[in-house]
Amino acid sequence: MTESTLAAGVIGVGAMGRHHARVYDEVHGVDLVGVTDTDRKQALEIATTYDTEVRSRTQLFEAADLVSVAVPTRYHYEVAREAIAAGVHVLVEKPFVSDIEQGRELVGLAREQGVLIQVGYVERFNPAVQAVSDIADDLDIIAVDVRRLGPPVDRDTRDGVVLDLMIHDIDILGHLVGSDIERISAASARDHDHVTAQLRFSDGIVGNLTASRVTQEKVRDLAITAEDCRVSVDYERQSVEIHRHSVPEYYESDGDLRYRHESIIERPTVENGEPLKAELSAFVDAVRAGEQPPITGEDALDVLEIAQRVSERATPQGDSSRGQHAHEQ
């Protein structure tokens, strides 16, 4: 390796971790020095694909400057703590940890060890989200509506739909609005695999979020209602449209009086790209520069606290029955 090359490893090469391995193999100035997984056959397959080694966690921490932790959430604390104690920078997949106090412990330990924590809110690096972030500062926002819907998935879903899916949009909403949340209400259906939530911010902005693992159409979109326009974002297509006001008019057609109201639509240029590659590149750049990454452990704990409050309100205490539930506070 050259002096500027960073050694990277991946812990957990399942549905998401295998893509971390691929991206590290592609990123300039990074050497993928190993992967590890409790499924050794899976680890060997990924190691062979990207011409690296299967290592134990201890061996990986000895060889790597930075690692991605892509194991199920219930193991994040244990694995990240080992990495930090070994002096290795960590990118931990969302939602960071299961327990907020354990997350605070990791943040404190990282500070003591002089290593960085980045948390994997990959949707923040979607080019369309980054484009609308630039627009949002100039908007008088009234409300934001977000949908993250899809059919059941073939992976570990024990986090629940809020911590698994909606948490991405809680992060984005907080990033766009930037003010404190003063009220949360939520409702759930289908054994809590479909959740809607409303967040009211201190400046009066309302955020409406829906996350579902029982919707047969895959939907990933966001809409901002502002004083003088409506901004539509399609996460999948990585596109942004700004619908401006136009003057309605009546016109005559074949002797009939008709009405029309055509919106003026602007389509800002969005430089399409892979969000995961942008996310891992930002992590590598932060490690190389010794600067705080875009989404720190502290940032992730703020988002996690809100997500847990949404989950609590969507699931009233002592009620685990099938059906629909609602709670407000």
Short mmCIF file of C-alpha atoms in Angstrom, two decimals:
data_model
loop_
_atom_site.label_atom_id
_atom_site.label_comp_id
_atom_site.label_asym_id
_atom_site.label_seq_id
_atom_site.Cartn_x
_atom_site.Cartn_y
_atom_site.Cartn_z
CA MET A 1 0.00 0.00 0.00
CA THR A 2 1.07 3.57 -0.59
CA GLU A 3 1.18 5.99 2.33
CA SER A 4 -2.15 7.59 1.37
CA THR A 5 -4.03 4.31 0.93
CA LEU A 6 -6.47 3.39 3.70
CA ALA A 7 -7.15 -0.23 4.65
CA ALA A 8 -10.86 -1.05 4.91
CA GLY A 9 -12.80 -4.04 6.18
CA VAL A 10 -16.44 -5.09 6.34
CA ILE A 11 -18.07 -6.89 9.24
CA GLY A 12 -21.22 -8.62 8.06
CA VAL A 13 -21.51 -9.22 4.31
CA GLY A 14 -25.21 -9.98 3.99
CA ALA A 15 -27.80 -7.96 2.07
CA MET A 16 -26.15 -4.58 2.76
CA GLY A 17 -22.60 -5.45 3.79
CA ARG A 18 -21.77 -7.16 0.51
CA HIS A 19 -22.32 -3.80 -1.21
CA HIS A 20 -19.98 -2.09 1.27
CA ALA A 21 -17.31 -4.59 0.21
CA ARG A 22 -17.98 -3.87 -3.46
CA VAL A 23 -17.77 -0.11 -3.00
CA TYR A 24 -14.59 -0.20 -0.92
CA ASP A 25 -13.10 -2.32 -3.70
CA GLU A 26 -14.02 0.46 -6.17
CA VAL A 27 -13.11 3.59 -4.19
CA HIS A 28 -9.78 5.16 -5.11
CA GLY A 29 -7.19 5.14 -2.34
CA VAL A 30 -8.81 2.28 -0.41
CA ASP A 31 -7.60 -1.29 -0.06
CA LEU A 32 -10.24 -3.84 0.98
CA VAL A 33 -8.11 -5.94 3.35
CA GLY A 34 -10.76 -8.36 4.54
CA VAL A 35 -14.32 -9.30 5.40
CA THR A 36 -15.89 -11.34 8.16
CA ASP A 37 -19.30 -12.91 8.74
CA THR A 38 -20.79 -15.58 10.97
CA ASP A 39 -21.72 -17.32 7.70
CA ARG A 40 -18.24 -18.33 6.57
CA LYS A 41 -19.50 -19.56 3.20
CA GLN A 42 -20.98 -16.13 2.51
CA ALA A 43 -17.79 -14.41 3.68
CA LEU A 44 -15.67 -16.63 1.42
CA GLU A 45 -17.89 -15.89 -1.57
CA ILE A 46 -17.55 -12.12 -1.07
CA ALA A 47 -13.81 -12.35 -0.35
CA THR A 48 -13.28 -14.34 -3.55
CA THR A 49 -15.36 -11.90 -5.60
CA TYR A 50 -13.29 -8.90 -4.47
CA ASP A 51 -9.92 -10.61 -4.17
CA THR A 52 -9.55 -10.14 -0.42
CA GLU A 53 -9.38 -12.35 2.68
CA VAL A 54 -11.78 -13.81 5.21
CA ARG A 55 -10.52 -12.72 8.62
CA SER A 56 -11.67 -12.94 12.21
CA ARG A 57 -12.83 -9.68 13.76
CA THR A 58 -9.61 -9.44 15.76
CA GLN A 59 -7.50 -9.97 12.62
CA LEU A 60 -9.57 -7.42 10.74
CA PHE A 61 -9.13 -4.78 13.44
CA GLU A 62 -5.36 -5.37 13.33
CA ALA A 63 -5.25 -4.96 9.54
CA ALA A 64 -7.77 -2.16 8.92
CA ASP A 65 -7.81 1.61 9.40
CA LEU A 66 -11.58 1.69 9.06
CA VAL A 67 -14.45 -0.80 8.98
CA SER A 68 -18.12 -0.91 8.09
CA VAL A 69 -20.35 -2.62 10.64
CA ALA A 70 -23.25 -4.15 8.71
CA VAL A 71 -24.45 -6.83 11.13
CA PRO A 72 -28.01 -6.87 12.58
CA THR A 73 -28.69 -3.89 14.86
CA ARG A 74 -28.71 -5.97 18.05
CA TYR A 75 -24.98 -6.66 17.50
CA HIS A 76 -23.93 -3.10 16.56
CA TYR A 77 -22.89 -2.07 20.07
CA GLU A 78 -20.71 -5.12 20.69
CA VAL A 79 -18.95 -5.01 17.32
CA ALA A 80 -18.52 -1.23 17.15
CA ARG A 81 -17.16 -1.16 20.70
CA GLU A 82 -14.50 -3.73 19.79
CA ALA A 83 -13.50 -1.74 16.73
CA ILE A 84 -13.30 1.56 18.59
CA ALA A 85 -11.32 0.00 21.44
CA ALA A 86 -8.87 -1.27 18.80
CA GLY A 87 -8.47 2.27 17.42
CA VAL A 88 -10.34 1.59 14.18
CA HIS A 89 -12.69 4.15 12.62
CA VAL A 90 -16.22 2.78 12.17
CA LEU A 91 -19.15 3.30 9.88
CA VAL A 92 -22.13 1.68 11.59
CA GLU A 93 -25.26 0.99 9.58
CA LYS A 94 -28.44 2.73 10.74
CA PRO A 95 -30.06 2.91 13.23
CA PHE A 96 -26.64 2.91 14.99
CA VAL A 97 -27.65 1.02 18.17
CA SER A 98 -30.71 -0.43 19.90
CA ASP A 99 -30.09 1.37 23.18
CA ILE A 100 -29.41 5.11 23.33
CA GLU A 101 -27.24 4.82 26.46
CA GLN A 102 -25.02 2.30 24.69
CA GLY A 103 -24.76 4.72 21.78
CA ARG A 104 -23.64 7.49 24.11
CA GLU A 105 -21.04 5.14 25.53
CA LEU A 106 -19.70 4.45 22.03
CA VAL A 107 -19.54 8.17 21.23
CA GLY A 108 -17.59 8.81 24.44
CA LEU A 109 -15.22 5.91 23.82
CA ALA A 110 -14.57 7.07 20.26
CA ARG A 111 -13.70 10.51 21.56
CA GLU A 112 -11.25 9.00 24.05
CA GLN A 113 -9.67 6.78 21.40
CA GLY A 114 -9.47 9.53 18.79
CA VAL A 115 -11.46 7.60 16.19
CA LEU A 116 -14.46 8.60 14.08
CA ILE A 117 -17.98 7.20 13.99
CA GLN A 118 -20.18 7.68 10.95
CA VAL A 119 -23.69 6.23 10.83
CA GLY A 120 -25.08 4.85 7.60
CA TYR A 121 -28.05 6.99 6.65
CA VAL A 122 -27.41 6.30 3.00
CA GLU A 123 -30.51 8.14 1.72
CA ARG A 124 -28.94 11.44 2.84
CA PHE A 125 -26.42 10.87 0.02
CA ASN A 126 -29.07 10.36 -2.64
CA PRO A 127 -28.32 13.01 -5.30
CA ALA A 128 -31.99 14.04 -5.36
CA VAL A 129 -32.00 14.58 -1.59
CA GLN A 130 -28.80 16.59 -1.81
CA ALA A 131 -30.32 18.71 -4.59
CA VAL A 132 -33.50 19.42 -2.60
CA SER A 133 -31.39 20.24 0.48
CA ASP A 134 -29.87 23.12 -1.49
CA ILE A 135 -33.35 24.31 -2.50
CA ALA A 136 -34.93 23.99 0.96
CA ASP A 137 -33.01 26.91 2.48
CA ASP A 138 -34.79 29.30 0.13
CA LEU A 139 -38.30 27.91 0.73
CA ASP A 140 -40.97 28.99 3.18
CA ILE A 141 -41.90 25.40 4.03
CA ILE A 142 -45.41 24.58 5.25
CA ALA A 143 -45.35 20.76 5.24
CA VAL A 144 -43.30 17.78 4.12
CA ASP A 145 -44.87 14.46 3.11
CA VAL A 146 -42.73 11.34 2.81
CA ARG A 147 -43.59 7.80 1.74
CA ARG A 148 -41.34 4.74 1.98
CA LEU A 149 -43.43 1.76 0.97
CA GLY A 150 -42.77 -1.71 -0.34
CA PRO A 151 -43.58 -5.42 -0.08
CA PRO A 152 -42.15 -7.74 2.60
CA VAL A 153 -38.37 -8.15 2.41
CA ASP A 154 -36.14 -11.21 2.73
CA ARG A 155 -33.80 -9.97 5.46
CA ASP A 156 -33.66 -9.36 9.21
CA THR A 157 -36.67 -7.15 10.04
CA ARG A 158 -36.63 -7.35 13.83
CA ASP A 159 -35.99 -3.60 14.10
CA GLY A 160 -39.59 -2.86 13.11
CA VAL A 161 -40.70 -0.73 10.19
CA VAL A 162 -39.95 2.58 11.94
CA LEU A 163 -36.32 1.75 12.77
CA ASP A 164 -35.84 -0.16 9.53
CA LEU A 165 -37.44 2.21 7.01
CA MET A 166 -39.01 5.36 8.41
CA ILE A 167 -35.85 6.33 10.28
CA HIS A 168 -34.25 7.34 6.95
CA ASP A 169 -37.00 9.90 6.43
CA ILE A 170 -36.92 11.12 10.02
CA ASP A 171 -33.24 11.89 9.41
CA ILE A 172 -33.95 13.67 6.11
CA LEU A 173 -36.88 15.62 7.55
CA GLY A 174 -34.78 16.88 10.46
CA HIS A 175 -32.00 17.81 8.05
CA LEU A 176 -34.38 19.80 5.82
CA VAL A 177 -36.37 21.55 8.56
CA GLY A 178 -33.67 22.13 11.17
CA SER A 179 -35.97 23.04 14.08
CA ASP A 180 -37.01 21.12 17.19
CA ILE A 181 -39.94 18.72 17.27
CA GLU A 182 -42.67 19.72 19.70
CA ARG A 183 -45.29 17.05 19.00
CA ILE A 184 -45.41 13.48 17.63
CA SER A 185 -48.43 11.34 16.80
CA ALA A 186 -48.47 7.93 15.12
CA ALA A 187 -50.67 5.01 14.13
CA SER A 188 -49.91 1.46 13.04
CA ALA A 189 -51.64 -1.37 11.17
CA ARG A 190 -50.94 -4.95 10.11
CA ASP A 191 -48.91 -5.93 13.17
CA HIS A 192 -47.02 -2.62 12.99
CA ASP A 193 -45.63 -3.32 9.53
CA HIS A 194 -47.45 -0.21 8.29
CA VAL A 195 -46.92 2.99 10.29
CA THR A 196 -47.93 6.59 9.73
CA ALA A 197 -46.56 9.44 11.81
CA GLN A 198 -46.94 13.18 12.06
CA LEU A 199 -44.19 15.39 13.43
CA ARG A 200 -44.96 19.00 14.30
CA PHE A 201 -41.91 21.26 14.51
CA SER A 202 -41.49 24.32 16.72
CA ASP A 203 -41.64 26.65 13.70
CA GLY A 204 -45.04 25.26 12.69
CA ILE A 205 -43.87 22.94 9.88
CA VAL A 206 -45.68 19.60 9.76
CA GLY A 207 -44.04 16.38 8.60
CA ASN A 208 -46.22 13.45 7.52
CA LEU A 209 -44.43 10.11 7.16
CA THR A 210 -45.60 6.68 6.07
CA ALA A 211 -43.49 3.52 6.10
CA SER A 212 -44.74 0.10 5.07
CA ARG A 213 -43.53 -3.43 4.46
CA VAL A 214 -46.91 -4.63 3.20
CA THR A 215 -47.40 -2.42 0.13
CA GLN A 216 -47.10 -4.26 -3.18
CA GLU A 217 -45.89 -1.15 -5.02
CA LYS A 218 -42.44 0.12 -4.11
CA VAL A 219 -42.63 3.86 -3.43
CA ARG A 220 -39.85 6.18 -2.28
CA ASP A 221 -40.83 9.82 -2.52
CA LEU A 222 -40.93 13.16 -0.72
CA ALA A 223 -42.97 16.30 -1.33
CA ILE A 224 -42.44 19.76 0.13
CA THR A 225 -45.40 22.13 0.24
CA ALA A 226 -44.05 25.68 0.38
CA GLU A 227 -45.59 29.13 0.22
CA ASP A 228 -45.01 29.59 -3.52
CA CYS A 229 -44.31 26.09 -4.86
CA ARG A 230 -44.45 22.35 -4.38
CA VAL A 231 -41.25 20.32 -4.65
CA SER A 232 -41.49 16.62 -5.57
CA VAL A 233 -38.58 14.23 -5.02
CA ASP A 234 -38.39 10.67 -6.34
CA TYR A 235 -35.66 8.79 -4.47
CA GLU A 236 -35.62 5.87 -6.89
CA ARG A 237 -35.40 7.94 -10.08
CA GLN A 238 -33.18 10.53 -8.36
CA SER A 239 -35.31 13.34 -9.76
CA VAL A 240 -36.61 16.69 -8.48
CA GLU A 241 -39.52 18.73 -9.82
CA ILE A 242 -40.56 22.21 -8.67
CA HIS A 243 -44.19 23.08 -9.40
CA ARG A 244 -44.71 26.84 -9.49
CA HIS A 245 -47.94 28.81 -9.38
CA SER A 246 -49.57 29.69 -12.67
CA VAL A 247 -52.61 31.79 -13.57
CA PRO A 248 -55.82 29.78 -14.19
CA GLU A 249 -57.85 30.61 -17.26
CA TYR A 250 -61.10 29.84 -19.04
CA TYR A 251 -61.00 29.04 -22.74
CA GLU A 252 -63.45 28.11 -25.47
CA SER A 253 -63.29 24.74 -27.21
CA ASP A 254 -65.87 23.69 -29.83
CA GLY A 255 -68.27 26.25 -28.44
CA ASP A 256 -67.88 25.00 -24.84
CA LEU A 257 -66.34 27.06 -22.04
CA ARG A 258 -63.59 25.08 -20.32
CA TYR A 259 -61.17 25.67 -17.45
CA ARG A 260 -57.51 24.87 -17.19
CA HIS A 261 -54.73 25.48 -14.72
CA GLU A 262 -51.30 24.42 -15.91
CA SER A 263 -48.41 24.31 -13.49
CA ILE A 264 -45.02 25.67 -14.41
CA ILE A 265 -42.59 22.82 -13.72
CA GLU A 266 -38.86 23.31 -13.19
CA ARG A 267 -36.54 20.31 -13.23
CA PRO A 268 -33.21 21.12 -11.58
CA THR A 269 -30.22 19.18 -12.82
CA VAL A 270 -29.46 16.22 -10.56
CA GLU A 271 -26.10 14.50 -11.00
CA ASN A 272 -27.14 10.86 -10.72
CA GLY A 273 -24.88 8.52 -8.78
CA GLU A 274 -24.86 5.66 -6.27
CA PRO A 275 -25.72 6.94 -2.77
CA LEU A 276 -23.71 4.19 -1.03
CA LYS A 277 -20.57 5.09 -2.96
CA ALA A 278 -21.02 8.75 -2.01
CA GLU A 279 -21.58 7.77 1.62
CA LEU A 280 -18.49 5.55 1.91
CA SER A 281 -16.37 8.05 0.00
CA ALA A 282 -17.42 10.74 2.51
CA PHE A 283 -16.42 8.41 5.36
CA VAL A 284 -13.04 7.70 3.78
CA ASP A 285 -12.46 11.42 3.19
CA ALA A 286 -13.33 12.23 6.82
CA VAL A 287 -10.91 9.58 8.10
CA ARG A 288 -8.16 10.77 5.79
CA ALA A 289 -8.66 14.42 6.80
CA GLY A 290 -9.25 13.69 10.49
CA GLU A 291 -12.52 15.63 10.36
CA GLN A 292 -16.00 14.84 11.62
CA PRO A 293 -18.05 12.83 9.08
CA PRO A 294 -21.36 14.12 7.65
CA ILE A 295 -23.52 12.03 10.02
CA THR A 296 -21.91 11.53 13.43
CA GLY A 297 -22.85 9.24 16.27
CA GLU A 298 -24.41 12.21 18.07
CA ASP A 299 -26.53 13.01 14.99
CA ALA A 300 -27.69 9.42 14.79
CA LEU A 301 -28.68 9.34 18.46
CA ASP A 302 -30.90 12.40 17.95
CA VAL A 303 -32.65 10.63 15.06
CA LEU A 304 -32.90 7.38 17.01
CA GLU A 305 -34.57 9.12 19.93
CA ILE A 306 -37.26 10.53 17.63
CA ALA A 307 -37.74 7.17 15.90
CA GLN A 308 -38.20 5.43 19.24
CA ARG A 309 -40.80 8.01 20.25
CA VAL A 310 -42.66 7.35 17.00
CA SER A 311 -42.54 3.59 17.66
CA GLU A 312 -43.86 4.07 21.18
CA ARG A 313 -46.76 6.19 19.98
CA ALA A 314 -47.59 3.74 17.20
CA THR A 315 -47.61 0.87 19.71
CA PRO A 316 -49.53 1.74 22.88
CA GLN A 317 -48.08 0.14 26.00
CA GLY A 318 -49.47 -3.30 26.69
CA ASP A 319 -51.19 -3.59 23.31
CA SER A 320 -49.69 -6.23 21.04
CA SER A 321 -52.92 -7.24 19.29
CA ARG A 322 -53.31 -7.36 15.52
CA GLY A 323 -55.02 -4.39 13.94
CA GLN A 324 -54.69 -0.64 13.98
CA HIS A 325 -53.46 1.52 16.86
CA ALA A 326 -53.02 5.23 17.35
CA HIS A 327 -51.49 7.43 20.00
CA GLU A 328 -50.73 11.10 20.36
CA GLN A 329 -48.60 13.14 22.73
#
